[in-house]
Amino acid sequence: MKTRTWIFLLALLLAVCAALSLPLFSQQAAERAEIWSDGVLLATWDLAVDQEMTVKSPYGENVVTVSHGKIAVTQATCPDHYCMARGFCAGGAEIVCLPNRLVIRFLGESDVDVAIG
């Protein structure tokens, strides 16, 4: 085959792969979020209501803020601040502050990870 044909087939294959992978990267907005500290459920918040809470534990302190349908850890006493670097999120993977043992889980979003058919 000619080089042009191979380039066309490769471009077509990449386009099909990109189109099929779009649902994997789309983030569904959650309706609620659970705030867990050291394995104990502290609160379940509606993300439509702006609010703030300070979570204190023997491991450290975090300030959790809900604003405009998104939630974030806005202050933390942990040394790495990875939880704060995540920023405001409306869904997706959990927000975790491992040193302070804080977990924020999203509820009310699509729980489908993979479709097998």
mmCIF file of C-alpha atoms in Angstrom:
data_model
loop_
_atom_site.group_PDB
_atom_site.id
_atom_site.type_symbol
_atom_site.label_atom_id
_atom_site.label_comp_id
_atom_site.label_asym_id
_atom_site.label_seq_id
_atom_site.Cartn_x
_atom_site.Cartn_y
_atom_site.Cartn_z
ATOM 1 C CA MET A 1 0.000 0.000 0.000
ATOM 2 C CA LYS A 2 1.009 3.561 -0.468
ATOM 3 C CA THR A 3 2.227 5.695 2.395
ATOM 4 C CA ARG A 4 -0.783 8.002 2.018
ATOM 5 C CA THR A 5 -3.157 5.087 2.566
ATOM 6 C CA TRP A 6 -1.359 4.038 5.754
ATOM 7 C CA ILE A 7 -1.465 7.601 7.084
ATOM 8 C CA PHE A 8 -5.189 7.819 6.327
ATOM 9 C CA LEU A 9 -5.900 4.487 8.065
ATOM 10 C CA LEU A 10 -3.868 5.491 11.111
ATOM 11 C CA ALA A 11 -5.653 8.853 11.336
ATOM 12 C CA LEU A 12 -9.023 7.111 11.020
ATOM 13 C CA LEU A 13 -8.104 4.633 13.752
ATOM 14 C CA LEU A 14 -6.993 7.445 16.089
ATOM 15 C CA ALA A 15 -10.209 9.370 15.431
ATOM 16 C CA VAL A 16 -12.352 6.321 16.237
ATOM 17 C CA CYS A 17 -10.376 5.640 19.442
ATOM 18 C CA ALA A 18 -10.704 9.256 20.534
ATOM 19 C CA ALA A 19 -14.463 9.258 19.898
ATOM 20 C CA LEU A 20 -14.950 6.037 21.844
ATOM 21 C CA SER A 21 -12.906 7.263 24.823
ATOM 22 C CA LEU A 22 -14.820 10.533 25.340
ATOM 23 C CA PRO A 23 -17.331 8.995 27.807
ATOM 24 C CA LEU A 24 -14.421 7.801 29.966
ATOM 25 C CA PHE A 25 -13.189 11.340 30.519
ATOM 26 C CA SER A 26 -16.504 13.141 30.976
ATOM 27 C CA GLN A 27 -17.091 14.061 34.597
ATOM 28 C CA GLN A 28 -20.618 13.800 35.978
ATOM 29 C CA ALA A 29 -21.655 16.423 38.512
ATOM 30 C CA ALA A 30 -22.556 14.960 41.895
ATOM 31 C CA GLU A 31 -25.599 16.031 43.893
ATOM 32 C CA ARG A 32 -24.180 15.362 47.356
ATOM 33 C CA ALA A 33 -20.877 14.670 49.092
ATOM 34 C CA GLU A 34 -20.048 12.651 52.195
ATOM 35 C CA ILE A 35 -17.333 13.876 54.545
ATOM 36 C CA TRP A 36 -15.492 11.094 56.371
ATOM 37 C CA SER A 37 -12.860 11.497 59.086
ATOM 38 C CA ASP A 38 -10.871 8.465 60.259
ATOM 39 C CA GLY A 39 -13.572 6.103 58.936
ATOM 40 C CA VAL A 40 -16.474 7.940 60.601
ATOM 41 C CA LEU A 41 -19.151 9.675 58.526
ATOM 42 C CA LEU A 42 -19.367 13.269 59.759
ATOM 43 C CA ALA A 43 -21.812 14.800 57.303
ATOM 44 C CA THR A 44 -23.588 14.431 53.985
ATOM 45 C CA TRP A 45 -23.863 17.768 52.203
ATOM 46 C CA ASP A 46 -26.031 18.959 49.343
ATOM 47 C CA LEU A 47 -23.622 20.584 46.898
ATOM 48 C CA ALA A 48 -26.294 23.109 45.885
ATOM 49 C CA VAL A 49 -25.956 24.808 49.305
ATOM 50 C CA ASP A 50 -22.839 26.898 50.004
ATOM 51 C CA GLN A 51 -21.331 25.981 53.388
ATOM 52 C CA GLU A 52 -18.089 25.481 55.278
ATOM 53 C CA MET A 53 -16.923 23.098 58.001
ATOM 54 C CA THR A 54 -13.756 22.640 60.015
ATOM 55 C CA VAL A 55 -12.883 18.976 60.547
ATOM 56 C CA LYS A 56 -10.650 18.445 63.583
ATOM 57 C CA SER A 57 -9.087 15.090 64.404
ATOM 58 C CA PRO A 58 -6.055 13.877 66.362
ATOM 59 C CA TYR A 59 -4.190 13.790 63.044
ATOM 60 C CA GLY A 60 -4.817 17.363 61.947
ATOM 61 C CA GLU A 61 -7.349 19.925 60.823
ATOM 62 C CA ASN A 62 -9.047 20.549 57.474
ATOM 63 C CA VAL A 63 -11.479 23.222 56.307
ATOM 64 C CA VAL A 64 -13.983 21.881 53.767
ATOM 65 C CA THR A 65 -15.881 24.425 51.653
ATOM 66 C CA VAL A 66 -18.839 24.067 49.272
ATOM 67 C CA SER A 67 -19.288 26.897 46.776
ATOM 68 C CA HIS A 68 -21.315 27.089 43.561
ATOM 69 C CA GLY A 69 -21.997 23.331 43.435
ATOM 70 C CA LYS A 70 -18.381 22.305 44.023
ATOM 71 C CA ILE A 71 -16.481 21.158 47.103
ATOM 72 C CA ALA A 72 -12.839 21.539 48.118
ATOM 73 C CA VAL A 73 -10.431 21.355 51.021
ATOM 74 C CA THR A 74 -9.496 25.031 51.370
ATOM 75 C CA GLN A 75 -7.175 24.770 54.379
ATOM 76 C CA ALA A 76 -5.209 21.839 55.811
ATOM 77 C CA THR A 77 -2.526 21.233 58.429
ATOM 78 C CA CYS A 78 -1.022 18.309 56.505
ATOM 79 C CA PRO A 79 2.570 18.724 55.258
ATOM 80 C CA ASP A 80 1.964 18.066 51.538
ATOM 81 C CA HIS A 81 -1.358 19.897 50.830
ATOM 82 C CA TYR A 82 -2.271 17.501 47.986
ATOM 83 C CA CYS A 83 -5.891 17.681 49.139
ATOM 84 C CA MET A 84 -5.882 21.453 48.623
ATOM 85 C CA ALA A 85 -4.156 21.166 45.230
ATOM 86 C CA ARG A 86 -7.156 19.179 43.940
ATOM 87 C CA GLY A 87 -9.209 22.391 44.035
ATOM 88 C CA PHE A 88 -12.982 22.677 43.757
ATOM 89 C CA CYS A 89 -14.583 19.535 42.307
ATOM 90 C CA ALA A 90 -18.160 18.760 41.290
ATOM 91 C CA GLY A 91 -17.637 15.009 41.059
ATOM 92 C CA GLY A 92 -15.196 12.347 40.039
ATOM 93 C CA ALA A 93 -12.636 10.666 42.238
ATOM 94 C CA GLU A 94 -12.662 11.150 45.995
ATOM 95 C CA ILE A 95 -10.795 14.035 47.603
ATOM 96 C CA VAL A 96 -8.395 12.520 50.146
ATOM 97 C CA CYS A 97 -6.143 14.004 52.818
ATOM 98 C CA LEU A 98 -4.200 10.924 53.839
ATOM 99 C CA PRO A 99 -2.138 12.433 56.711
ATOM 100 C CA ASN A 100 -5.301 13.841 58.355
ATOM 101 C CA ARG A 101 -7.418 10.790 57.396
ATOM 102 C CA LEU A 102 -10.104 12.852 55.653
ATOM 103 C CA VAL A 103 -12.109 11.534 52.671
ATOM 104 C CA ILE A 104 -14.767 13.348 50.628
ATOM 105 C CA ARG A 105 -16.921 10.998 48.520
ATOM 106 C CA PHE A 106 -19.305 12.126 45.799
ATOM 107 C CA LEU A 107 -22.877 10.781 45.639
ATOM 108 C CA GLY A 108 -25.603 11.022 43.025
ATOM 109 C CA GLU A 109 -23.401 10.746 39.943
ATOM 110 C CA SER A 110 -23.158 8.006 37.380
ATOM 111 C CA ASP A 111 -21.418 4.999 38.942
ATOM 112 C CA VAL A 112 -20.695 3.265 35.614
ATOM 113 C CA ASP A 113 -16.964 2.773 35.149
ATOM 114 C CA VAL A 114 -16.884 0.468 32.151
ATOM 115 C CA ALA A 115 -19.507 -0.914 29.805
ATOM 116 C CA ILE A 116 -18.896 -4.487 28.763
ATOM 117 C CA GLY A 117 -20.968 -5.774 25.937
#
